[in-house]
Tab-separated table of C-alpha atoms and ligand atoms in Angstrom:
chain	number	residue	atom	x	y	z
A	806	MET	CA	6.111	18.837	3.629
A	807	THR	CA	7.720	20.637	7.344
A	808	THR	CA	10.983	22.314	7.583
A	809	ASP	CA	12.308	20.015	9.436
A	810	ASN	CA	12.049	17.735	7.171
A	811	ARG	CA	13.816	19.631	4.352
A	812	GLU	CA	16.566	20.593	7.444
A	813	MET	CA	16.819	16.852	8.027
A	814	TRP	CA	17.458	15.802	4.316
A	815	ARG	CA	19.548	18.654	3.983
A	816	GLU	CA	21.392	17.221	6.871
A	817	LEU	CA	21.948	13.842	4.923
A	818	GLY	CA	23.169	15.235	1.931
A	819	ILE	CA	19.496	14.603	-0.158
A	820	ASP	CA	19.855	16.993	-3.807
A	821	LEU	CA	17.191	19.242	-1.872
A	822	GLU	CA	15.487	20.694	-6.033
A	823	GLN	CA	15.301	17.237	-7.479
A	824	HIS	CA	13.688	15.688	-4.164
A	825	ASP	CA	10.879	18.153	-4.049
A	826	LEU	CA	9.690	16.828	-7.570
A	827	LEU	CA	9.646	12.860	-6.530
A	828	MET	CA	7.898	14.759	-2.675
A	829	ASN	CA	6.120	16.883	-4.617
A	830	ALA	CA	4.295	14.639	-6.930
A	831	LEU	CA	3.676	11.582	-5.173
A	832	PRO	CA	0.361	13.226	-3.074
A	833	SER	CA	-1.458	13.342	-5.889
A	834	VAL	CA	-0.094	9.938	-7.724
A	835	TYR	CA	-2.006	8.635	-4.244
A	836	LYS	CA	-5.005	10.203	-3.767
A	837	GLU	CA	-5.919	8.884	-7.493
A	838	ILE	CA	-4.506	6.120	-6.569
A	839	TYR	CA	-5.381	5.480	-3.188
A	840	LEU	CA	-7.830	7.794	-1.125
A	841	SER	CA	-9.916	7.764	-4.431
A	842	GLN	CA	-11.009	4.144	-3.705
A	843	LYS	CA	-14.353	3.027	-1.806
A	844	ASN	CA	-15.242	2.138	1.663
A	845	ARG	CA	-11.459	1.633	2.365
A	846	PRO	CA	-10.581	-0.884	5.965
A	847	GLN	CA	-10.557	1.694	8.578
A	848	GLY	CA	-7.297	0.055	9.249
A	849	MET	CA	-6.096	1.013	6.140
A	850	GLY	CA	-5.418	4.740	8.339
A	851	PHE	CA	-1.807	3.972	9.878
A	852	PHE	CA	-0.367	3.224	6.087
A	853	ASP	CA	-2.234	6.280	4.869
A	854	PHE	CA	-0.646	7.991	7.933
A	855	VAL	CA	3.091	6.034	7.020
A	856	VAL	CA	2.936	6.762	3.424
A	857	GLY	CA	1.486	9.966	3.273
A	858	ASP	CA	5.026	11.016	5.479
A	859	ILE	CA	7.034	9.114	3.764
A	860	HIS	CA	11.019	10.081	3.981
A	861	GLY	CA	9.912	12.150	7.500
A	862	ILE	CA	8.463	10.199	10.462
A	863	ARG	CA	10.122	7.103	9.824
A	864	VAL	CA	13.727	8.148	8.376
A	865	ARG	CA	13.897	10.521	11.052
A	866	GLU	CA	13.235	7.811	14.263
A	867	LEU	CA	16.615	5.620	12.508
A	868	ARG	CA	18.248	8.928	12.845
A	869	GLN	CA	17.091	9.062	16.297
A	870	HIS	CA	18.190	5.240	16.373
A	871	ALA	CA	21.835	5.595	14.816
A	872	LYS	CA	22.509	8.229	17.347
A	873	ASP	CA	21.526	6.141	20.140
A	874	GLY	CA	24.064	3.839	18.648
A	875	ALA	CA	22.168	1.303	16.484
A	876	LYS	CA	22.861	0.792	13.007
A	877	VAL	CA	20.972	0.928	9.989
A	878	VAL	CA	21.040	-2.104	7.224
A	879	ALA	CA	19.401	-1.353	4.490
A	880	THR	CA	18.673	-4.471	1.799
A	881	TYR	CA	16.472	-4.254	-1.980
A	882	CYS	CA	15.649	-8.570	-1.630
A	883	VAL	CA	14.014	-11.363	0.481
A	884	PHE	CA	16.917	-12.599	1.102
A	885	VAL	CA	18.599	-11.390	3.222
A	886	PRO	CA	17.632	-12.735	6.829
A	887	ASP	CA	16.461	-9.579	9.549
A	888	GLU	CA	16.789	-11.607	11.883
A	889	ILE	CA	20.196	-11.505	12.473
A	890	VAL	CA	20.215	-7.598	11.699
A	891	LEU	CA	17.355	-7.549	14.502
A	892	ALA	CA	19.512	-9.914	16.767
A	893	ALA	CA	22.939	-7.463	16.742
A	894	GLY	CA	20.411	-4.278	17.781
A	895	ALA	CA	20.574	-2.950	14.182
A	896	ILE	CA	17.514	-1.647	11.763
A	897	PRO	CA	16.617	-3.825	8.635
A	898	VAL	CA	15.700	-1.458	5.710
A	899	GLY	CA	13.779	-2.228	2.778
A	900	LEU	CA	14.849	0.357	-0.169
A	901	CYS	CA	12.188	1.777	-2.336
A	902	ALA	CA	13.104	1.212	-6.093
A	903	GLY	CA	9.928	0.939	-7.527
A	904	THR	CA	9.858	4.147	-9.278
A	905	ASN	CA	11.137	6.111	-12.755
A	906	PHE	CA	11.922	9.349	-11.182
A	907	SER	CA	15.574	7.814	-9.993
A	908	ILE	CA	15.959	5.858	-13.644
A	909	PRO	CA	17.692	9.583	-15.873
A	910	ALA	CA	20.578	9.231	-12.822
A	911	ALA	CA	20.913	5.297	-12.773
A	912	GLU	CA	21.324	5.588	-16.667
A	913	GLN	CA	24.265	8.382	-16.615
A	914	VAL	CA	26.511	5.072	-15.294
A	915	LEU	CA	24.065	1.575	-16.457
A	916	PRO	CA	22.895	0.324	-18.887
A	917	ARG	CA	19.404	1.173	-20.522
A	918	ASN	CA	18.470	-2.644	-20.729
A	919	THR	CA	18.739	-2.948	-17.192
A	920	CYS	CA	15.601	-3.825	-15.303
A	921	ASP	CA	14.219	-0.612	-13.508
A	922	LEU	CA	13.952	-2.133	-10.210
A	923	ILE	CA	17.599	-2.424	-10.287
A	924	LYS	CA	18.267	1.181	-12.059
A	925	SER	CA	15.468	2.383	-10.053
A	926	SER	CA	17.304	1.801	-6.773
A	927	PHE	CA	20.545	2.619	-7.944
A	928	GLY	CA	19.337	6.318	-8.930
A	929	PHE	CA	17.942	6.821	-5.601
A	930	LYS	CA	22.113	6.700	-4.038
A	931	LEU	CA	23.256	8.089	-7.020
A	932	GLY	CA	20.795	11.374	-8.042
A	933	ARG	CA	21.276	11.473	-3.734
A	934	THR	CA	17.120	11.298	-3.274
A	935	CYS	CA	16.463	8.534	-1.025
A	936	PRO	CA	17.187	9.581	2.682
A	937	TYR	CA	16.972	6.125	3.666
A	938	VAL	CA	20.129	4.950	1.750
A	939	GLN	CA	21.718	8.431	3.232
A	940	THR	CA	20.956	7.033	6.558
A	941	SER	CA	21.657	3.337	6.168
A	942	HIS	CA	25.201	1.813	7.139
A	943	LEU	CA	25.779	-0.870	5.336
A	944	ILE	CA	23.591	-2.227	2.344
A	945	VAL	CA	23.387	-5.786	1.556
A	946	GLY	CA	23.001	-7.240	-1.675
A	947	GLU	CA	23.246	-10.402	-3.297
A	948	THR	CA	24.002	-12.691	-6.123
A	949	THR	CA	20.232	-12.825	-7.283
A	950	CYS	CA	20.416	-11.916	-10.651
A	951	ASP	CA	23.093	-10.671	-13.164
A	952	GLY	CA	22.373	-6.725	-13.293
A	953	LYS	CA	21.832	-7.028	-9.920
A	954	LYS	CA	24.516	-8.527	-8.732
A	955	LYS	CA	27.197	-6.027	-11.170
A	956	MET	CA	24.722	-2.872	-10.664
A	957	PHE	CA	26.347	-3.746	-6.355
A	958	GLU	CA	30.034	-3.450	-7.411
A	959	ILE	CA	29.517	-0.080	-8.562
A	960	LEU	CA	27.112	0.648	-6.094
A	961	ALA	CA	29.961	-0.427	-3.199
A	962	GLU	CA	32.227	2.869	-5.349
A	963	TYR	CA	29.400	5.034	-2.861
A	964	GLN	CA	28.535	3.031	0.031
A	965	PRO	CA	29.588	-0.334	1.955
A	966	VAL	CA	28.201	-2.811	0.628
A	967	HIS	CA	28.686	-6.850	1.783
A	968	VAL	CA	26.639	-9.390	-0.942
A	969	MET	CA	25.231	-12.882	0.702
A	970	GLU	CA	25.987	-15.533	-2.361
A	971	VAL	CA	22.837	-16.483	-2.749
A	972	PRO	CA	22.624	-20.201	-4.760
A	973	ASN	CA	21.250	-21.138	-8.000
A	974	LYS	CA	20.634	-24.460	-7.269
A	975	LYS	CA	18.588	-25.760	-3.941
A	976	ASN	CA	20.499	-29.385	-3.356
A	977	ARG	CA	22.130	-29.873	-0.291
A	978	ALA	CA	25.859	-28.837	-1.287
A	979	SER	CA	23.534	-25.506	-2.230
A	980	ARG	CA	21.968	-25.392	0.545
A	981	ASP	CA	25.387	-25.595	2.559
A	982	LEU	CA	26.868	-22.651	0.281
A	983	TRP	CA	23.980	-20.443	1.872
A	984	LEU	CA	24.590	-21.851	5.231
A	985	SER	CA	27.587	-20.422	5.256
A	986	GLU	CA	26.719	-17.284	3.874
A	987	VAL	CA	24.545	-16.526	6.621
A	988	ILE	CA	27.512	-17.333	8.863
A	989	ALA	CA	29.293	-15.907	7.565
A	990	PHE	CA	26.959	-12.534	7.660
A	991	LYS	CA	26.599	-12.404	11.125
A	992	GLY	CA	29.808	-11.645	11.607
A	993	VAL	CA	29.935	-9.023	9.565
A	994	VAL	CA	26.485	-7.697	10.464
A	995	GLU	CA	28.107	-8.058	14.685
A	996	LYS	CA	31.648	-6.379	13.532
A	997	LEU	CA	29.417	-3.162	11.799
A	998	THR	CA	27.227	-3.028	15.160
A	999	GLY	CA	30.206	-4.555	17.531
A	1000	THR	CA	27.426	-6.424	19.437
A	1001	LYS	CA	27.870	-10.037	19.800
A	1002	ILE	CA	24.512	-11.669	19.013
A	1003	THR	CA	23.467	-14.181	21.242
A	1004	GLU	CA	20.648	-17.258	20.971
A	1005	GLU	CA	19.150	-15.283	23.219
A	1006	ASN	CA	18.679	-11.857	21.482
A	1007	LEU	CA	18.842	-14.768	17.712
A	1008	ALA	CA	15.273	-16.573	19.829
A	1009	GLN	CA	14.112	-13.109	20.488
A	1010	ALA	CA	14.796	-11.743	16.435
A	1011	ILE	CA	13.276	-14.478	15.369
A	1012	LYS	CA	10.323	-14.702	16.751
A	1013	LEU	CA	9.689	-10.817	16.223
A	1014	VAL	CA	10.282	-11.299	12.486
A	1015	ASN	CA	7.804	-14.363	12.224
A	1016	GLY	CA	5.044	-12.279	14.616
A	1017	LYS	CA	4.951	-9.777	11.178
A	1018	ARG	CA	5.036	-12.809	8.708
A	1019	HIS	CA	2.084	-14.085	11.007
A	1020	ALA	CA	0.547	-10.806	10.656
A	1021	LEU	CA	1.260	-10.995	6.725
A	1022	GLN	CA	0.133	-13.922	6.374
A	1023	ARG	CA	-3.926	-13.212	8.598
A	1024	LEU	CA	-3.197	-10.562	6.282
A	1025	SER	CA	-3.827	-12.657	2.945
A	1026	GLN	CA	-5.818	-15.566	4.225
A	1027	ALA	CA	-8.323	-12.517	4.871
A	1028	ARG	CA	-8.304	-12.014	0.892
A	1029	LYS	CA	-9.340	-15.886	0.045
A	1030	ALA	CA	-12.877	-14.599	1.222
A	1031	SER	CA	-15.369	-13.773	-1.160
A	1032	PRO	CA	-16.000	-10.662	-1.997
A	1033	PRO	CA	-12.513	-9.837	-1.160
A	1034	PRO	CA	-12.829	-7.487	2.800
A	1035	ILE	CA	-9.594	-4.876	0.784
A	1036	SER	CA	-8.906	-4.033	-2.117
A	1037	GLY	CA	-5.057	-5.664	-3.620
A	1038	LYS	CA	-3.615	-1.999	-4.042
A	1039	ASP	CA	-4.335	-1.781	-0.040
A	1040	ALA	CA	-2.839	-5.069	0.702
A	1041	LEU	CA	0.060	-4.860	-1.651
A	1042	LEU	CA	0.497	-1.253	0.091
A	1043	VAL	CA	0.511	-3.270	3.912
A	1044	THR	CA	3.079	-5.459	2.440
A	1045	GLN	CA	5.272	-2.776	0.728
A	1046	VAL	CA	5.233	-0.728	4.183
A	1047	SER	CA	6.705	-3.744	6.174
A	1048	PHE	CA	9.735	-3.131	4.724
A	1049	TYR	CA	10.491	-0.817	6.421
A	1050	ASP	CA	8.718	0.463	8.998
A	1051	ASP	CA	9.272	-1.142	13.266
A	1052	VAL	CA	8.769	-4.636	12.937
A	1053	ALA	CA	6.208	-4.553	16.126
A	1054	ARG	CA	4.506	-1.855	15.163
A	1055	ASP	CA	3.549	-3.370	12.098
A	1056	THR	CA	2.683	-6.539	13.466
A	1057	GLN	CA	-0.441	-4.150	15.283
A	1058	GLN	CA	-1.248	-2.325	12.256
A	1059	VAL	CA	-1.133	-5.006	10.429
A	1060	ASN	CA	-3.202	-7.273	13.193
A	1061	ALA	CA	-5.798	-4.990	13.796
A	1062	LEU	CA	-6.454	-4.442	10.314
A	1063	CYS	CA	-6.685	-8.339	9.958
A	1064	ASP	CA	-9.292	-8.448	13.033
A	1065	GLU	CA	-11.179	-5.259	11.322
A	1066	LEU	CA	-10.975	-7.837	7.955
A	1067	GLY	CA	-12.778	-10.543	9.761
A	1068	LYS	CA	-15.255	-8.318	11.096
A	1069	ARG	CA	-16.416	-7.714	7.317
A	1070	ILE	CA	-15.630	-11.321	6.216
A	1071	ALA	CA	-18.460	-11.788	9.127
A	1072	ASN	CA	-20.363	-9.666	7.079
A	1073	LYS	CA	-19.934	-10.234	3.422
A	1074	GLU	CA	-19.042	-6.889	3.221
A	1075	GLY	CA	-16.655	-6.141	0.683
A	1076	VAL	CA	-14.509	-3.140	-1.386
A	1077	PHE	CA	-15.474	-5.193	-5.002
A	1078	SER	CA	-18.762	-6.893	-6.215
A	1079	PRO	CA	-18.451	-10.996	-5.527
A	1080	LYS	CA	-18.551	-11.188	-9.303
A	1081	ALA	CA	-15.026	-9.510	-9.557
A	1082	PRO	CA	-12.743	-11.089	-11.786
A	1083	ARG	CA	-10.625	-12.659	-8.883
A	1084	ILE	CA	-6.878	-12.195	-9.803
A	1085	LEU	CA	-3.777	-13.963	-9.223
A	1086	ILE	CA	-0.132	-11.461	-9.880
A	1087	SER	CA	2.836	-13.917	-10.114
A	1088	GLY	CA	6.469	-12.921	-11.158
A	1089	CYS	CA	8.720	-9.704	-10.300
A	1090	PRO	CA	8.149	-7.627	-6.715
A	1091	MET	CA	7.125	-4.694	-6.900
A	1092	ALA	CA	8.177	-2.225	-4.962
A	1093	ILE	CA	7.223	1.139	-3.122
A	1094	PRO	CA	5.656	3.138	-5.277
A	1095	ASN	CA	5.130	0.466	-8.061
A	1096	TRP	CA	1.259	0.344	-7.934
A	1097	LYS	CA	0.546	0.904	-11.472
A	1098	LEU	CA	-0.821	-3.162	-12.574
A	1099	HIS	CA	-3.011	-3.106	-9.927
A	1100	HIS	CA	-4.572	-0.154	-10.321
A	1101	LEU	CA	-4.745	-0.890	-13.657
A	1102	LEU	CA	-6.831	-4.184	-12.999
A	1103	GLU	CA	-9.043	-3.201	-10.251
A	1104	THR	CA	-10.324	-0.106	-12.410
A	1105	SER	CA	-10.960	-2.474	-15.069
A	1106	GLY	CA	-13.415	-4.142	-12.494
A	1107	ALA	CA	-10.932	-6.926	-11.451
A	1108	ALA	CA	-10.177	-7.850	-7.351
A	1109	VAL	CA	-6.630	-9.088	-7.338
A	1110	VAL	CA	-6.947	-11.613	-3.934
A	1111	CYS	CA	-2.880	-12.741	-4.436
A	1112	GLU	CA	0.901	-11.665	-5.253
A	1113	GLU	CA	2.977	-14.069	-5.804
A	1114	SER	CA	6.260	-12.557	-5.514
A	1115	CYS	CA	8.709	-10.906	-3.181
A	1116	ILE	CA	5.927	-8.536	-1.996
A	1117	GLY	CA	3.570	-10.822	-1.663
A	1118	THR	CA	3.420	-14.859	-0.387
A	1119	ARG	CA	7.165	-15.197	-1.325
A	1120	ALA	CA	8.071	-13.233	1.846
A	1121	PHE	CA	6.064	-13.833	4.266
A	1122	SER	CA	4.873	-17.598	3.411
A	1123	ASP	CA	7.117	-19.370	5.618
A	1124	LEU	CA	8.572	-19.042	8.593
A	1125	VAL	CA	12.026	-19.504	10.935
A	1126	ALA	CA	11.560	-22.254	13.019
A	1127	GLU	CA	11.491	-21.684	16.649
A	1128	ASP	CA	12.254	-24.138	18.232
A	1129	LYS	CA	16.207	-24.146	19.171
A	1130	ARG	CA	18.033	-23.799	20.950
A	1131	THR	CA	21.812	-23.631	19.736
A	1132	MET	CA	23.008	-21.716	17.538
A	1133	ASP	CA	24.916	-23.389	15.059
A	1134	ASP	CA	20.773	-24.417	14.910
A	1135	GLN	CA	19.263	-20.962	15.110
A	1136	LEU	CA	21.700	-19.669	11.744
A	1137	LYS	CA	20.090	-23.553	10.331
A	1138	ALA	CA	17.060	-23.164	10.794
A	1139	ILE	CA	17.058	-19.327	9.467
A	1140	ALA	CA	19.113	-20.836	6.406
A	1141	ASP	CA	16.648	-23.720	5.279
A	1142	ARG	CA	13.966	-20.993	5.588
A	1143	TYR	CA	15.418	-18.351	3.517
A	1144	MET	CA	16.129	-21.450	0.891
A	1145	GLN	CA	12.302	-21.774	0.343
A	1146	ILE	CA	12.331	-18.750	-0.992
A	1147	HIS	CA	11.435	-19.520	-5.071
A	1148	CYS	CA	13.109	-17.278	-7.097
A	1149	ALA	CA	13.425	-16.522	-10.589
A	1150	CYS	CA	16.865	-17.256	-9.842
A	1151	PHE	CA	17.012	-20.571	-9.431
A	1152	THR	CA	16.856	-23.616	-11.364
A	1153	PRO	CA	15.048	-26.185	-11.645
A	1154	ASN	CA	12.169	-24.312	-9.874
A	1155	THR	CA	9.708	-25.836	-9.918
A	1156	GLU	CA	8.205	-24.730	-6.722
A	1157	ARG	CA	7.533	-21.935	-7.656
A	1158	ILE	CA	5.599	-23.355	-10.407
A	1159	GLU	CA	3.954	-26.352	-8.100
A	1160	ASP	CA	2.904	-22.731	-5.853
A	1161	ILE	CA	0.994	-20.735	-8.357
A	1162	VAL	CA	-1.117	-23.130	-9.462
A	1163	ARG	CA	-1.637	-23.756	-5.262
A	1164	LEU	CA	-1.697	-20.496	-5.255
A	1165	ALA	CA	-4.985	-19.979	-7.957
A	1166	ARG	CA	-7.091	-23.108	-6.766
A	1167	GLU	CA	-6.459	-21.709	-2.944
A	1168	TYR	CA	-7.493	-17.769	-3.682
A	1169	LYS	CA	-10.603	-19.339	-6.589
A	1170	VAL	CA	-8.985	-16.715	-9.118
A	1171	ASP	CA	-10.635	-16.514	-12.465
A	1172	GLY	CA	-7.069	-15.666	-14.073
A	1173	VAL	CA	-2.873	-15.175	-13.456
A	1174	VAL	CA	-1.437	-11.801	-14.851
A	1175	HIS	CA	1.852	-12.787	-15.358
A	1176	TYR	CA	3.942	-10.023	-14.178
A	1177	ASN	CA	7.752	-9.568	-15.911
A	1178	LEU	CA	9.666	-6.116	-16.012
A	1179	LEU	CA	11.353	-5.540	-19.172
A	1180	PHE	CA	15.152	-6.832	-19.409
A	1181	CYS	CA	14.056	-9.309	-16.394
A	1182	HIS	CA	15.555	-12.443	-18.095
A	1183	THR	CA	15.123	-14.971	-15.367
A	1184	TYR	CA	11.504	-14.436	-14.807
A	1185	ALA	CA	10.527	-14.081	-18.508
A	1186	ASN	CA	11.980	-17.198	-19.395
A	1187	GLU	CA	10.100	-18.529	-16.537
A	1188	ALA	CA	6.972	-17.876	-17.637
A	1189	VAL	CA	7.224	-20.273	-20.505
A	1190	LYS	CA	7.273	-22.788	-17.830
A	1191	VAL	CA	4.302	-20.985	-15.915
A	1192	ASP	CA	2.021	-20.800	-18.769
A	1193	LYS	CA	2.420	-24.464	-19.751
A	1194	ALA	CA	1.694	-25.370	-16.499
A	1195	LEU	CA	-1.412	-23.435	-16.536
A	1196	GLU	CA	-2.673	-24.170	-19.950
A	1197	LYS	CA	-2.622	-28.170	-18.365
A	1198	GLU	CA	-4.488	-26.489	-15.780
A	1199	GLY	CA	-7.045	-24.373	-17.678
A	1200	ILE	CA	-6.196	-21.263	-15.669
A	1201	PRO	CA	-6.553	-18.265	-17.490
A	1202	LEU	CA	-2.655	-16.258	-18.167
A	1203	LEU	CA	-1.999	-13.074	-19.018
A	1204	ARG	CA	1.711	-12.110	-19.578
A	1205	ILE	CA	2.578	-9.188	-18.786
A	1206	GLU	CA	6.183	-7.652	-20.074
A	1207	THR	CA	6.024	-3.670	-18.257
A	1208	ASP	CA	8.413	-1.046	-17.086
A	1209	TYR	CA	8.085	1.986	-14.835
A	1210	GLY	CA	7.175	4.397	-17.507
A	1211	ASP	CA	3.445	5.414	-18.407
A	1212	ASP	CA	2.348	2.600	-21.099
A	1213	SER	CA	-1.379	2.340	-19.258
A	1214	GLY	CA	-2.827	3.084	-22.064
A	1215	GLN	CA	-1.676	-0.194	-24.023
A	1216	LEU	CA	-1.791	-2.487	-21.071
A	1217	LYS	CA	-5.137	-0.998	-20.298
A	1218	THR	CA	-7.002	-2.641	-23.858
A	1219	ARG	CA	-5.236	-6.176	-23.050
A	1220	ILE	CA	-6.149	-6.470	-19.674
A	1221	ASP	CA	-9.828	-5.463	-20.633
A	1222	ALA	CA	-9.621	-7.913	-23.306
A	1223	PHE	CA	-8.162	-10.939	-20.976
A	1224	LEU	CA	-11.080	-9.312	-17.873
A	1225	GLU	CA	-13.913	-10.206	-21.355
A	1226	MET	CA	-12.391	-13.345	-21.639
A	1227	ILE	CA	-12.961	-14.525	-18.323
A	1228	GLN	CA	-15.875	-12.585	-16.823
A	1229	LYS	CA	-18.074	-15.085	-14.806
B	260	LIG	S1	14.196	-13.261	-4.340
B	260	LIG	S2	12.797	-11.410	-7.570
B	260	LIG	S3	13.455	-10.130	-4.382
B	260	LIG	S4	16.229	-11.391	-6.476
B	260	LIG	S5	13.474	-7.631	-11.773
B	260	LIG	S6	16.290	-7.151	-10.134
B	260	LIG	S7	14.930	-10.719	-10.745
B	260	LIG	S8	15.738	-8.359	-13.069
B	260	LIG	S9	13.723	-8.585	-7.974
B	260	LIG	FE1	13.797	-10.343	-6.638
B	260	LIG	FE2	15.633	-11.383	-4.150
B	260	LIG	FE3	14.634	-12.587	-6.524
B	260	LIG	FE4	12.224	-11.716	-4.713
B	260	LIG	FE5	16.687	-9.250	-11.452
B	260	LIG	FE6	14.618	-9.466	-12.493
B	260	LIG	FE7	15.115	-6.822	-11.667
B	260	LIG	FE8	14.790	-8.391	-10.248
C-alpha cells in the first residue's frame, strides 16, 4: 500500500480506516486462494499484478482519464452496452460486488433478506470503501431483478444513476422496448460526455469489445482440453478482471495467456490430473473477489472447466455484428446481441436451460453445480427447470445456495459427497 495510493483514496473521500481493513485482508486471502496453486500459467502474472494493486493502478488511470476530460461509467450488469460508453470516449467499469466486507454498511439501509450481491455493491457506496464508485461520474443500473431495481432508486440519492429497462420476455415487443432503451442510453452517454456518437466511433468500439469477447472465448475453448491447462479459479479471475481493466490491454493479455495455453494443450500439460472430475458451474454471477465455490471445488479434487454465468459464458459468447454501416443498424445489432443474454430475469428462459445442457456436453463435464445466492429468487426458481433438464440428460447436479459468509465447512461436506458420487 503506497502513500500515493492513500493520498488518492483520501482525495476520493474513501473511509480510510474501513478501507485499510479490506486492503490488509486481501493479500493473505489471495495468497491462500491463488498463489498457492501449482503449475499456474506464466500469463497469470499480469492478473496477479492487477489484483495485487486492485485499488491503485487502475483507479489512478481512471482519474487521469477523468482529469483529461473523459467520463467514467460504472455498471453492475452485462446488459449495459460497453460499446456505447466507449464510442463516446468514456470508460466503462464493472463494479465489484463480491465481498461480505461491504455488507454491514448496506444492512443499515437495505433489508437483510436481500441477495449479497446487491448488498455488497450498495455497501461500497454507503461505506465509501470503493475508489471505483467514487471515481465514476454515472452508475448505470438495470431492471433485471426487483431487489436491484429498488436498490438503484436508493443509490440515486447518493450518486447519479441511470436505469435501463431490461424486458422480461423475448418477443418482438420486448426487443423493440430494449432497442428503445439502447437508443435512449446513447443519448444519456452523449449528454454526459458532450461527445456525439458517430457510425465511425461506434464501429470502432464494437470491434474493440468484440476483440475482448473473442479473447475470452479463446480462453473458454482452451478449458475444453483434458487435462485443463488452467484452473477454473484462474479463468474466473481473468473474466472478473476483464470487467474493469482497460479493454485493449486486457484483450492483449488474455490473448497472450491463450497462446501459452495452446502450447500447454499441445504438450498435454495441465493443472489437474486428467482424472479430476470436470465441473460446470451455472447460476448467479461471481463478482470479484467471490472465489469461494471454485476454491472449495478445486481444493477438493475437481476441475472447474466452465461457468454458465455472467462472469462466464453469458458475458462473452455472443458478438455484435460488425457489418452494419448506419447508426440505426448498429444500434439494432447491439440490441440484438444483448437480448441473447439468457438471464433468469426472462420468462420463459428455455435458452438458458438449453445452454447448460449444451455446455455440459461440449466441456465433457462429469457434473453441474448450480450456484445460487441466498434470496435470489429468479435463479432459485429457475433451478427447478435446470434440475429436470439435467436429470433427463443423465447429468448429475448439485444445487448450492449460499451467500458471502463463511459456510465452507458445510459446503465442503456436500461437495465431497457429490464428487465421490461422480468420480470416474
Ligand atoms: S444479466 S444475472 S449480471 S442481472 S443474484 S442481483 S439476479 S437477486 S445479478 Fe445479474 Fe445482469 Fe442477470 Fe447477469 Fe438479482 Fe439474483 Fe442478486 Fe443478481
